[in-house]
Tab-separated table of C-alpha atoms and ligand atoms in Angstrom:
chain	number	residue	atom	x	y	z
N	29	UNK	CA	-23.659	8.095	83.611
N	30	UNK	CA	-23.590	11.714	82.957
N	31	UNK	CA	-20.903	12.714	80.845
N	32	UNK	CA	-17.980	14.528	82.516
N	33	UNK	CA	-15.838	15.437	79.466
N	34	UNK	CA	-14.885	18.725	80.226
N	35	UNK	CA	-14.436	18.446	83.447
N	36	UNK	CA	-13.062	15.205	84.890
N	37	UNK	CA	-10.446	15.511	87.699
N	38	UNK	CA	-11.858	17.411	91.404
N	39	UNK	CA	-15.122	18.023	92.267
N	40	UNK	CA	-17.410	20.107	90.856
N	41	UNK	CA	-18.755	23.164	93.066
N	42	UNK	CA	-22.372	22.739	93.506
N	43	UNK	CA	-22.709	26.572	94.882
N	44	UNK	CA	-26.482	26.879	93.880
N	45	UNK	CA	-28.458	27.317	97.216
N	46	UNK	CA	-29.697	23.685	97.172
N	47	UNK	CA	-29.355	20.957	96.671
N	48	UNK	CA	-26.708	21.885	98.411
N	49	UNK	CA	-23.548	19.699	98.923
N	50	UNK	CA	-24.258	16.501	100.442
N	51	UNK	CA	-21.775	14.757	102.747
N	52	UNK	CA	-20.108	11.723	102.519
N	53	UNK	CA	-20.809	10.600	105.376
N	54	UNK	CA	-24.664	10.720	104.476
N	55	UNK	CA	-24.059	9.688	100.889
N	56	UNK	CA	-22.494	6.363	103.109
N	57	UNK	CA	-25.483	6.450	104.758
N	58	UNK	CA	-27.904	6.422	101.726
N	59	UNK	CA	-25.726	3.552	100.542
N	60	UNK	CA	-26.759	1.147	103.529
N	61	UNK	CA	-28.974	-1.990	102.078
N	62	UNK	CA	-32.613	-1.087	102.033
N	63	UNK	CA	-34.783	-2.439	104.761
N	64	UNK	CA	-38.461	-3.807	105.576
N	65	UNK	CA	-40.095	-0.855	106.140
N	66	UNK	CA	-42.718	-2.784	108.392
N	67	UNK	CA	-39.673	-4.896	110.409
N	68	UNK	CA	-38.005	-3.730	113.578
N	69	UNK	CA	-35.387	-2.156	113.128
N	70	UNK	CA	-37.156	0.106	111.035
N	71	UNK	CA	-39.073	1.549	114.429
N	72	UNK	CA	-35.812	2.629	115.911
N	73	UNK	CA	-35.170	4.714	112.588
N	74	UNK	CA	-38.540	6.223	112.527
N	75	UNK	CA	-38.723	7.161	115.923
N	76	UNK	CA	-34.925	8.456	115.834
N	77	UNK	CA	-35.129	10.559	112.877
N	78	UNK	CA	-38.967	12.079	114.104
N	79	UNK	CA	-37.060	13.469	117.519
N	80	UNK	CA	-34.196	15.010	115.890
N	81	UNK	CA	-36.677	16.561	113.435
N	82	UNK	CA	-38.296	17.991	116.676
N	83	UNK	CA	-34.924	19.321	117.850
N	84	UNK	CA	-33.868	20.829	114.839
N	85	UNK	CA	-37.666	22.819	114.426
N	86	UNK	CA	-37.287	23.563	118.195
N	87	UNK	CA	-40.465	22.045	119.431
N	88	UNK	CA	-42.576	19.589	121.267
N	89	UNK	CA	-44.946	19.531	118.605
N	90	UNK	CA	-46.020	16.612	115.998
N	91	UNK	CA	-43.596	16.588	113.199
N	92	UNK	CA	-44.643	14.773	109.839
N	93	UNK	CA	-42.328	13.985	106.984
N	94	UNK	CA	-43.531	13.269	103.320
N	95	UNK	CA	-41.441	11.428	100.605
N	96	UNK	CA	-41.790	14.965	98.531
N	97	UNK	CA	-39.987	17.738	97.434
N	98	UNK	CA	-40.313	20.839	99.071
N	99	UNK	CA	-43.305	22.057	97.157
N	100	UNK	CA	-45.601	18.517	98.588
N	101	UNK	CA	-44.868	19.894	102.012
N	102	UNK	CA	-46.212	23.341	100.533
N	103	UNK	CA	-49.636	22.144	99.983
N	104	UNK	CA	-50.030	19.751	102.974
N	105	UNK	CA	-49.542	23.060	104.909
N	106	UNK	CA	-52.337	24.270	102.920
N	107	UNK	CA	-54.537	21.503	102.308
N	108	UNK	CA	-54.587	20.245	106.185
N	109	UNK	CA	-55.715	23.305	107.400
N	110	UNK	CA	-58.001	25.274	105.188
N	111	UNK	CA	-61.230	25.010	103.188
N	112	UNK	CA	-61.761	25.990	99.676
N	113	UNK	CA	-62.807	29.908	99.272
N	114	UNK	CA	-61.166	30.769	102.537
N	115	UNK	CA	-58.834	33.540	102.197
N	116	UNK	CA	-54.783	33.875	103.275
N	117	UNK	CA	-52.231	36.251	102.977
N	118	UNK	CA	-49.159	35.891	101.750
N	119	UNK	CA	-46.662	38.606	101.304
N	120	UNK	CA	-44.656	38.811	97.440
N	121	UNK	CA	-40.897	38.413	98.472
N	122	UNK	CA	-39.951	36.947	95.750
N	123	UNK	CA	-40.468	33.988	93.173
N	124	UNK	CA	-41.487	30.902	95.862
N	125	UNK	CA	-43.506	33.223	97.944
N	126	UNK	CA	-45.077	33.849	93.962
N	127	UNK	CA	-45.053	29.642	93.829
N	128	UNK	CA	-46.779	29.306	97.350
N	129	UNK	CA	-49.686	31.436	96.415
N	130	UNK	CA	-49.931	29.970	92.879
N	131	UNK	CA	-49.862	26.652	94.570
N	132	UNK	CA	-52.891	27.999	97.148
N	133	UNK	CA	-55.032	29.497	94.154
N	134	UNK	CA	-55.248	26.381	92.274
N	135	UNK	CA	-56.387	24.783	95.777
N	136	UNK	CA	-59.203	27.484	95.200
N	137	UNK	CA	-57.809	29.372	97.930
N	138	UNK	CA	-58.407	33.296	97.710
N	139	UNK	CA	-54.898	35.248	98.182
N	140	UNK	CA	-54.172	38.301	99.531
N	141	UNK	CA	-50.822	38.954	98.155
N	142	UNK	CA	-48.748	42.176	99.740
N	143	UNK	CA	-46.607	43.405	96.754
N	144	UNK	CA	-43.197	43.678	97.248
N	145	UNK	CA	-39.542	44.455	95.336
N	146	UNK	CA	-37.837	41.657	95.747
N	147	UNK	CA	-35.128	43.353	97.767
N	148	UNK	CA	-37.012	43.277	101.261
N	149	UNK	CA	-38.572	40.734	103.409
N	150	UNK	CA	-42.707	40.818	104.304
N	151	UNK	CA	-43.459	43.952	106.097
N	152	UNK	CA	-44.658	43.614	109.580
N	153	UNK	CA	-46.136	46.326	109.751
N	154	UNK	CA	-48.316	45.930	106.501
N	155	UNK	CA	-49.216	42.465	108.065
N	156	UNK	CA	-50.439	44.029	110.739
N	157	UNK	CA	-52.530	46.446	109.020
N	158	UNK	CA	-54.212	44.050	106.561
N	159	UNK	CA	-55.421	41.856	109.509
N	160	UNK	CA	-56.597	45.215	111.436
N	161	UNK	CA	-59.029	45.997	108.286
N	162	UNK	CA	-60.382	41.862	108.364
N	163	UNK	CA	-62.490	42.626	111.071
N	164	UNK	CA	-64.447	39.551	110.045
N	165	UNK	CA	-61.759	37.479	110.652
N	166	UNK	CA	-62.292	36.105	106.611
N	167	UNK	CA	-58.213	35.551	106.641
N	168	UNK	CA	-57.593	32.139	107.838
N	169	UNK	CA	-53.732	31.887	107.465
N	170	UNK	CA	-50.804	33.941	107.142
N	171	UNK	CA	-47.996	32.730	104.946
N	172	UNK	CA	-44.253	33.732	104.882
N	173	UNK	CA	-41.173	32.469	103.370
N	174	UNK	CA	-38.977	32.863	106.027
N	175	UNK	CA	-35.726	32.830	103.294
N	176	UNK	CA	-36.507	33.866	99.946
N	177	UNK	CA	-34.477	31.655	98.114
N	178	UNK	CA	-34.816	33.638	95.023
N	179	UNK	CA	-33.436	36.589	96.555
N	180	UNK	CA	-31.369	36.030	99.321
N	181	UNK	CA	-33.876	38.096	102.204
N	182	UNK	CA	-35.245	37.055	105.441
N	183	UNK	CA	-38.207	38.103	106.718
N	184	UNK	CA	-38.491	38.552	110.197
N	185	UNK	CA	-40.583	35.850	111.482
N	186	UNK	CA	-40.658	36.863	115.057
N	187	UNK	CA	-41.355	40.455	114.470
N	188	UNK	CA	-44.248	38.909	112.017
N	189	UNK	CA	-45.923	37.176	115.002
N	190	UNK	CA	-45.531	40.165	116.778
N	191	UNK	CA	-47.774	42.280	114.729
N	192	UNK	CA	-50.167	39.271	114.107
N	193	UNK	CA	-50.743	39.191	118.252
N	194	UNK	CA	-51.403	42.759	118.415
N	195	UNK	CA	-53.864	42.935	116.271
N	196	UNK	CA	-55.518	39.645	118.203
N	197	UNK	CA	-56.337	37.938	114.627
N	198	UNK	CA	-57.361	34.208	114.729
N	199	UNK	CA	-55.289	33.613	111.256
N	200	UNK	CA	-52.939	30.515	111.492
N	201	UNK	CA	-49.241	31.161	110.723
N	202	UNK	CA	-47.757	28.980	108.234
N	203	UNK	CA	-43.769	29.166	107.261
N	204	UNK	CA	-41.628	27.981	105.120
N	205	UNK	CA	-38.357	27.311	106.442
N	206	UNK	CA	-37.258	25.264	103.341
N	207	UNK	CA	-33.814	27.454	102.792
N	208	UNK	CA	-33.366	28.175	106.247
N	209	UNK	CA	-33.409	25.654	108.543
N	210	UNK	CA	-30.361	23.758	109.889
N	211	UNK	CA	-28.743	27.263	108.738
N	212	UNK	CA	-30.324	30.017	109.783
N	213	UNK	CA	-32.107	30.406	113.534
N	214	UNK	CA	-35.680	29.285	113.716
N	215	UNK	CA	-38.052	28.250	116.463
N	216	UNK	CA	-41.349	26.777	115.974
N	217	UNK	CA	-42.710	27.129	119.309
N	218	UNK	CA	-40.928	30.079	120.985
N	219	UNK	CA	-42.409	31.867	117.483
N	220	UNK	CA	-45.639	30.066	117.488
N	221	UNK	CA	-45.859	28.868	114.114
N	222	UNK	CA	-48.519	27.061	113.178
N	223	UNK	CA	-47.043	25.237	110.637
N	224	UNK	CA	-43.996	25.044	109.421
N	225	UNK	CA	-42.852	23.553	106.181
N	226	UNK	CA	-39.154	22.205	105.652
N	227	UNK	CA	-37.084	20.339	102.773
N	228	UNK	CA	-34.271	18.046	102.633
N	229	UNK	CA	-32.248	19.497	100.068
N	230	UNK	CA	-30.596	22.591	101.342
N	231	UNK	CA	-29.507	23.057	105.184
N	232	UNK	CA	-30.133	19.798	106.240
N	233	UNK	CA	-27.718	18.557	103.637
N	234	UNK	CA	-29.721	15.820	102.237
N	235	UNK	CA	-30.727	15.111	98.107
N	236	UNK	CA	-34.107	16.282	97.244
N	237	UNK	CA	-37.038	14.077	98.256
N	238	UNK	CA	-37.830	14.675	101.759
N	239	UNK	CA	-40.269	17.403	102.685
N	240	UNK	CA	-41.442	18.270	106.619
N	241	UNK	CA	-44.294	19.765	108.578
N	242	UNK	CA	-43.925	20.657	111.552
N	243	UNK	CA	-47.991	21.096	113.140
N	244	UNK	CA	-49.246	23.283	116.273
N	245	UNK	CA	-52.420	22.035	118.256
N	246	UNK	CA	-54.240	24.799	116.730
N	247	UNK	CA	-53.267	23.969	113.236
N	248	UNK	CA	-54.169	20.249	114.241
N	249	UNK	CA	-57.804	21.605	115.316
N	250	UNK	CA	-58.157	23.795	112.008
N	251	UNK	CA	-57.793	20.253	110.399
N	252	UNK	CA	-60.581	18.783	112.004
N	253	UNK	CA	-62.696	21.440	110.221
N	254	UNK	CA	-60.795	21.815	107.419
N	255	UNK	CA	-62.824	21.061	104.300
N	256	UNK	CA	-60.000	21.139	101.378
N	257	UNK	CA	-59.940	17.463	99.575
N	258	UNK	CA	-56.679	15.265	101.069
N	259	UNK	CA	-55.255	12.037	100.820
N	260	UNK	CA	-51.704	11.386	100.083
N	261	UNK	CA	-50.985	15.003	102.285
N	262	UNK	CA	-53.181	13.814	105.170
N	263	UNK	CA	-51.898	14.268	108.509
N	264	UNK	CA	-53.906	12.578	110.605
N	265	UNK	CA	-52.969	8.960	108.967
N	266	UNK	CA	-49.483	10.004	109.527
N	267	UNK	CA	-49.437	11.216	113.331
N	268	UNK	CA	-51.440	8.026	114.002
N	269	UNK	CA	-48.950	5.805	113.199
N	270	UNK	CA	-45.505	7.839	113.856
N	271	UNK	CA	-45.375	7.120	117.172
N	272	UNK	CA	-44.540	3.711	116.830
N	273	UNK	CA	-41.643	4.514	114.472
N	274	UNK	CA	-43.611	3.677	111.402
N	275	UNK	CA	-45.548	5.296	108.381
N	276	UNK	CA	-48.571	4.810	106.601
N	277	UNK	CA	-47.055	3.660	103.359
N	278	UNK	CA	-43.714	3.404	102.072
N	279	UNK	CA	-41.099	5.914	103.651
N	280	UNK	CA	-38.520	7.049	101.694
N	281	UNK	CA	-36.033	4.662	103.779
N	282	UNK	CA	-32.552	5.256	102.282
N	283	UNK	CA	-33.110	9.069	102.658
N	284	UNK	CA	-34.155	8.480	106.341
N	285	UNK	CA	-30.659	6.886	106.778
N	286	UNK	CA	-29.145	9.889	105.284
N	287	UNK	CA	-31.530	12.142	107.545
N	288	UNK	CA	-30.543	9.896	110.762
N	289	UNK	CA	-26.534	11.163	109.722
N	290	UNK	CA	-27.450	14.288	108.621
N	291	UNK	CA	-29.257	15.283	111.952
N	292	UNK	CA	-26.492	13.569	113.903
N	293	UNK	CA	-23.696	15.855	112.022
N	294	UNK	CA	-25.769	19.245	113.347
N	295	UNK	CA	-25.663	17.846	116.859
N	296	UNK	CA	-22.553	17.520	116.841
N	297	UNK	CA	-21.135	20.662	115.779
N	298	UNK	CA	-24.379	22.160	117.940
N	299	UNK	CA	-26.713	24.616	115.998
N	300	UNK	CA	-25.604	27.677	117.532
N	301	UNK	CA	-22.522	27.167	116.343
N	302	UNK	CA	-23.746	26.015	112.766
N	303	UNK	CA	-25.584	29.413	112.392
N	304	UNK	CA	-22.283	31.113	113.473
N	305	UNK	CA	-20.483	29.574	110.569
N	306	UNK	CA	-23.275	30.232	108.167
N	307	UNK	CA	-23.517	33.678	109.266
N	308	UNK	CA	-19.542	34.024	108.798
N	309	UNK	CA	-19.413	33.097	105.505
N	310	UNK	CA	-22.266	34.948	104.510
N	311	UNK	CA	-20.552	38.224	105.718
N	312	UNK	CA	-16.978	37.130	104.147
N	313	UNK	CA	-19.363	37.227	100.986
N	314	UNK	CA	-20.734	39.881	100.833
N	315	UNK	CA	-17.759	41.772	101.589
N	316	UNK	CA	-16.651	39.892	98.792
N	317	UNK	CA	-19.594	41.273	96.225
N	318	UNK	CA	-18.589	44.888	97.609
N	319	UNK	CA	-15.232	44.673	97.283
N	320	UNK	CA	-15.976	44.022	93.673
N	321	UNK	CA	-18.071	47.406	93.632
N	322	UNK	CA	-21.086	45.102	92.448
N	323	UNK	CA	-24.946	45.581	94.479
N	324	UNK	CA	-26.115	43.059	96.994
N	325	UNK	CA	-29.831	42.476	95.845
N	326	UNK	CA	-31.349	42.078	99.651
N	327	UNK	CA	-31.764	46.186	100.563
N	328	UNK	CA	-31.717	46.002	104.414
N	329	UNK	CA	-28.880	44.527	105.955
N	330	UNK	CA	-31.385	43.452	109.110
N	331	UNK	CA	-32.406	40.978	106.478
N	332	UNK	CA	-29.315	39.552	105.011
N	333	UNK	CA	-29.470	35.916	104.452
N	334	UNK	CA	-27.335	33.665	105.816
N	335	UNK	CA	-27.932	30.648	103.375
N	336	UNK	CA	-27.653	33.158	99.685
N	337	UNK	CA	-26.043	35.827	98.259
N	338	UNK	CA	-27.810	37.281	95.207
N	339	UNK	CA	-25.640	39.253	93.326
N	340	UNK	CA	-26.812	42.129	90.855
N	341	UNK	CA	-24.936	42.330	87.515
N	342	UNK	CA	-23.862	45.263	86.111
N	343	UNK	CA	-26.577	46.965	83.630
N	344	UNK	CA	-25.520	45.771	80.396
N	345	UNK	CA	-24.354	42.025	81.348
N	346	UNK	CA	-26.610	39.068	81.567
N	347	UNK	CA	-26.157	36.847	84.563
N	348	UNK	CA	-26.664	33.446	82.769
N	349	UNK	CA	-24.166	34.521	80.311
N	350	UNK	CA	-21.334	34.744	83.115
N	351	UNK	CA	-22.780	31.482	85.052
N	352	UNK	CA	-22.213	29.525	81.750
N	353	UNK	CA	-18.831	30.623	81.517
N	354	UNK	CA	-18.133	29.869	85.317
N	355	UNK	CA	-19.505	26.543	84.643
N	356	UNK	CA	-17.478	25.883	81.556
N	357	UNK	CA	-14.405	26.969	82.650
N	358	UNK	CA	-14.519	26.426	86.467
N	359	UNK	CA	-16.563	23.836	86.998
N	360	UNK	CA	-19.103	26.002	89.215
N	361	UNK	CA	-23.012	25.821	89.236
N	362	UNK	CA	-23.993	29.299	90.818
N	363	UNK	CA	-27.719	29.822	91.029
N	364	UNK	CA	-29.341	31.269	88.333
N	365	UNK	CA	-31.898	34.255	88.627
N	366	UNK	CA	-35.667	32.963	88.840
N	367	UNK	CA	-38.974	34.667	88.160
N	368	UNK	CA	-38.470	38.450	87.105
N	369	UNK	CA	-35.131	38.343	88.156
N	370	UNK	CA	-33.766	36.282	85.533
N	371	UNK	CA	-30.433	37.085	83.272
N	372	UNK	CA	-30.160	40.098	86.290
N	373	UNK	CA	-29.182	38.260	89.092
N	374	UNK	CA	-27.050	35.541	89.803
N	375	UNK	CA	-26.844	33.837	93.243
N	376	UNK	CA	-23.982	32.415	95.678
N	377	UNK	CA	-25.079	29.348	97.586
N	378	UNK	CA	-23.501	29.158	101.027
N	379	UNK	CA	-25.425	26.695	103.012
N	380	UNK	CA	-24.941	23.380	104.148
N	381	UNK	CA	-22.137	20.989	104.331
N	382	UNK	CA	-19.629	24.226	103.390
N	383	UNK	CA	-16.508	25.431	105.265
N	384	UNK	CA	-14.307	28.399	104.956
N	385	UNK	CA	-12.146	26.866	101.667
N	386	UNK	CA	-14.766	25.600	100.241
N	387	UNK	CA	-16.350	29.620	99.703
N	388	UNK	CA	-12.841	30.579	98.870
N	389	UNK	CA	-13.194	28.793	96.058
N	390	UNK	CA	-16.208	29.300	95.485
N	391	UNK	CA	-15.434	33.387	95.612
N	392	UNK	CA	-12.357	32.886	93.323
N	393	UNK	CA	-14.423	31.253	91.111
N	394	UNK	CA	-16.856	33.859	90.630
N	395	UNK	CA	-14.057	36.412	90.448
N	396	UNK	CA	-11.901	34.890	87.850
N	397	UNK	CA	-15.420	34.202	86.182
N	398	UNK	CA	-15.686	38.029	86.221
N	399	UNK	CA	-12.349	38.555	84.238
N	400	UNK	CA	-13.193	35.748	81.857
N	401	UNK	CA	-16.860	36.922	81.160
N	402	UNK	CA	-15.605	40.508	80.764
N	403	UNK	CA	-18.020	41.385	83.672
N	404	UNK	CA	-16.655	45.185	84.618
N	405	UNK	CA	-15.539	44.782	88.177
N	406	UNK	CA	-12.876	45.715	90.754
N	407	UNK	CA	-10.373	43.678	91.854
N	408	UNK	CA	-10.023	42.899	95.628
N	409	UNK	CA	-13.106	41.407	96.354
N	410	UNK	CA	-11.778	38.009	96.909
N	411	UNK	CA	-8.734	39.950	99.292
N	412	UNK	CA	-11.822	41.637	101.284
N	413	UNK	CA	-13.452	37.833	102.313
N	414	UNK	CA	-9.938	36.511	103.160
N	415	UNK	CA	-8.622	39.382	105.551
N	416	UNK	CA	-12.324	38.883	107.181
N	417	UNK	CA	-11.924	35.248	108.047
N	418	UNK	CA	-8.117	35.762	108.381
N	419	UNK	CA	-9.176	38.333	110.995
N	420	UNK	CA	-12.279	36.730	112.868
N	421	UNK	CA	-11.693	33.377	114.735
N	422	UNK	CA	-14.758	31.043	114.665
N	423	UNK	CA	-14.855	30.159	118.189
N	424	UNK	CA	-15.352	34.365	119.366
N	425	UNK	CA	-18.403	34.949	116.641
N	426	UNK	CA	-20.132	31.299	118.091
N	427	UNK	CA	-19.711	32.700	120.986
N	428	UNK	CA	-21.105	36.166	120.697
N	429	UNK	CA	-24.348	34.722	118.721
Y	23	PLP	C1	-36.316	25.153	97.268
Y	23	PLP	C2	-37.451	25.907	97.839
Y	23	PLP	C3	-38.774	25.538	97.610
Y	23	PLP	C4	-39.176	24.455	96.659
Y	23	PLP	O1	-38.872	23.218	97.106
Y	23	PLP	P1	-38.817	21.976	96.103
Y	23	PLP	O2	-38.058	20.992	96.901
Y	23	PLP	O3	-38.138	22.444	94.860
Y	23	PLP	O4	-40.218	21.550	95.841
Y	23	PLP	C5	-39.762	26.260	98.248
Y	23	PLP	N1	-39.470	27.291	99.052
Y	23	PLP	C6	-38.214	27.691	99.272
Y	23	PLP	C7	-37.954	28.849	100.172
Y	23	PLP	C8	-37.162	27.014	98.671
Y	23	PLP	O5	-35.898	27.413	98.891
């Protein structure tokens, strides 16, 4: 066991953005014996957790899911659907957009990487103009992290495809929806992605260790020609044997129980009306951070996560300093800051299984983390976030979205 000697009695606040909290109803879930993979019952799991998978992605297309972190879902993307030397862009948002294309250069894939701050999402409009100057067509795929984990943005998917169609480029759109779906809106078909790439471990409320694609038919023919070596990532053994409810080798079987409640618990509540909530206390947040006269690292509010907050420190403090104190004293992991952004940064997970106590909590944490840390800072920030959900009934904002 780890040891919990400073901390014994409550729970601790897992406030990083993923893993996020899991339920107990799914930890029950996980708990359930573990069963012949090959044997029938097994089918009815298969099959039941492939449809919701569907319904959460919004599409009719094949859905594939890997016993693998986020980043195996990464290169499936990538390995299914290009060949080595072929070129993709990929826009700098932050440090997994930097981990994508790292991933795709050791594939020996060439990158095209749009610099950015850190602060904004990818640029449609530099999108567009990149693909306007390929007049070869020598881009294959466009990647985008839909939320930048590291940094709390969203880029704009939708106004991404946009600018893709009007330039009529061939390139395949690949997105990673890791951080954002099951709490932010996302569409694979209405958008037409390509493919999309998911994880168990943040929206969908799950431990790490499941990873998703979600594959269009032209991403399915760009894997007929598709010359990158594959094996484990291969889709076609996959989407050959899916449709009976089964998998090609050993499924990750206890997680697929968890999946089965996990998906069932965003049905239920409906997802319109989980993106409400996520959006709600994403705002009570960040009235929160400005209440304690601190910077909001995302620039544009048109791209303000709903999943993350990432908070800037004042010059002069070191983010990893306060977060150790938080954790000490309060028993709160808050997410660190990755890449460049370390020691400046820290982040505020709200995604996932997460209500409106849980982030006051969470939010007097960080405050009274503030005061112990020595962090300069006004008071009132918490005071801002409660008069906000005092003020705005749930059941009006699910209805305007
Ligand atoms: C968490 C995350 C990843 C990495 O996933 P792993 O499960 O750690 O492999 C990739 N992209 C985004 C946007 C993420 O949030």
């Amino acid at each position: 066991m780890i040891p919990l000697d400073s901390h014994p009695s409550g729970r601790h606040f897992l406030q990083i953005p993923g893993p996020t909290n899991v339920p107990d109803r799914v930890l029950r879930a996980i708990a359930q014996p573990t069963i012949d993979h090959r044997g029938p019952e097994f089918a009815l799991l298969g099959k039941a957790v492939l449809a919701g998978m569907k319904r959460v992605l919004k599409t009719e297309a094949d859905v594939v899911i890997y016993p693998a972190s986020g980043t195996g879902a990464w290169e499936a993307a990538l390995v299914n659907t290009l060949s080595a030397g072929d070129r993709v862009l990929m826009a700098e948002t932050g440090q997994f957009a930097v981990l994508w294309k790292k991933l795709a250069e050791r594939l020996g894939l060439v990158v095209d990487f749009l610099p950015g701050d850190w602060r904004h999402g990818a640029d449609p409009a530099a999108i567009e103009a990149r693909l306007r100057a390929d007049e070869g067509g020598a881009i294959k795929a466009v990647c985008l992290v839909h939320n930048e984990t590291s940094t709390g943005v969203v880029t704009r998917v939708p106004a991404v495809r946009d600018a893709i169609d009007r330039t009529g480029h061939a390139a395949l759109l690949l997105v990673d929806t890791i951080s954002s779906l099951g709490s932010i809106d996302y569409r694979h078909d209405a958008w037409r992605v390509d493919v999309t790439v998911a994880g168990s471990q943040k929206g969908l409320m799950l431990p790490p260790g499941l990873s998703f694609n979600a594959i269009s038919r032209k991403a399915l023919a760009a894997a007929k020609s598709a010359r990158l070596p594959r094996s484990y990532w291969d889709w076609s053994e996959m989407l050959a044997i899916n449709p009976t409810g089964y998998f090609p080798y050993t499924p990750a079987t206890n997680l697929l129980y968890g999946l089965h409640e996990a998906l069932d618990m965003l049905f239920a509540e409906g997802l319109d009306a989980v993106f409400a909530r996520h959006d709600r206390l994403a705002e009570a947040t960040r009235r929160a951070v400005r209440g304690w006269g601190l910077e909001i690292l995302c620039a544009d509010p048109s791209e303000y996560s709903a999943s993350l907050t990432a908070v800037v420190m004042p010059e002069g403090h070191n983010a990893d300093n306060f977060r150790k104190i938080v954790l000490d004293r309060y028993d709160m992991s808050l997410g660190q800051g990755l890449g460049k952004m370390s020691g400046r940064i820290f982040r505020i997970g709200h995604l996932g299984w997460f209500n409106e106590l849980m982030l006051c909590g969470t939010l007097a944490g960080v405050e009274m983390g503030f005061a112990s840390a020595g962090v300069p800072h006004r008071k009132g920030g918490m005071q801002a976030a409660l008069d906000y959900l005092a003020a705005t009934p749930v059941r009006e904002l699910a209805n305007v979205n």
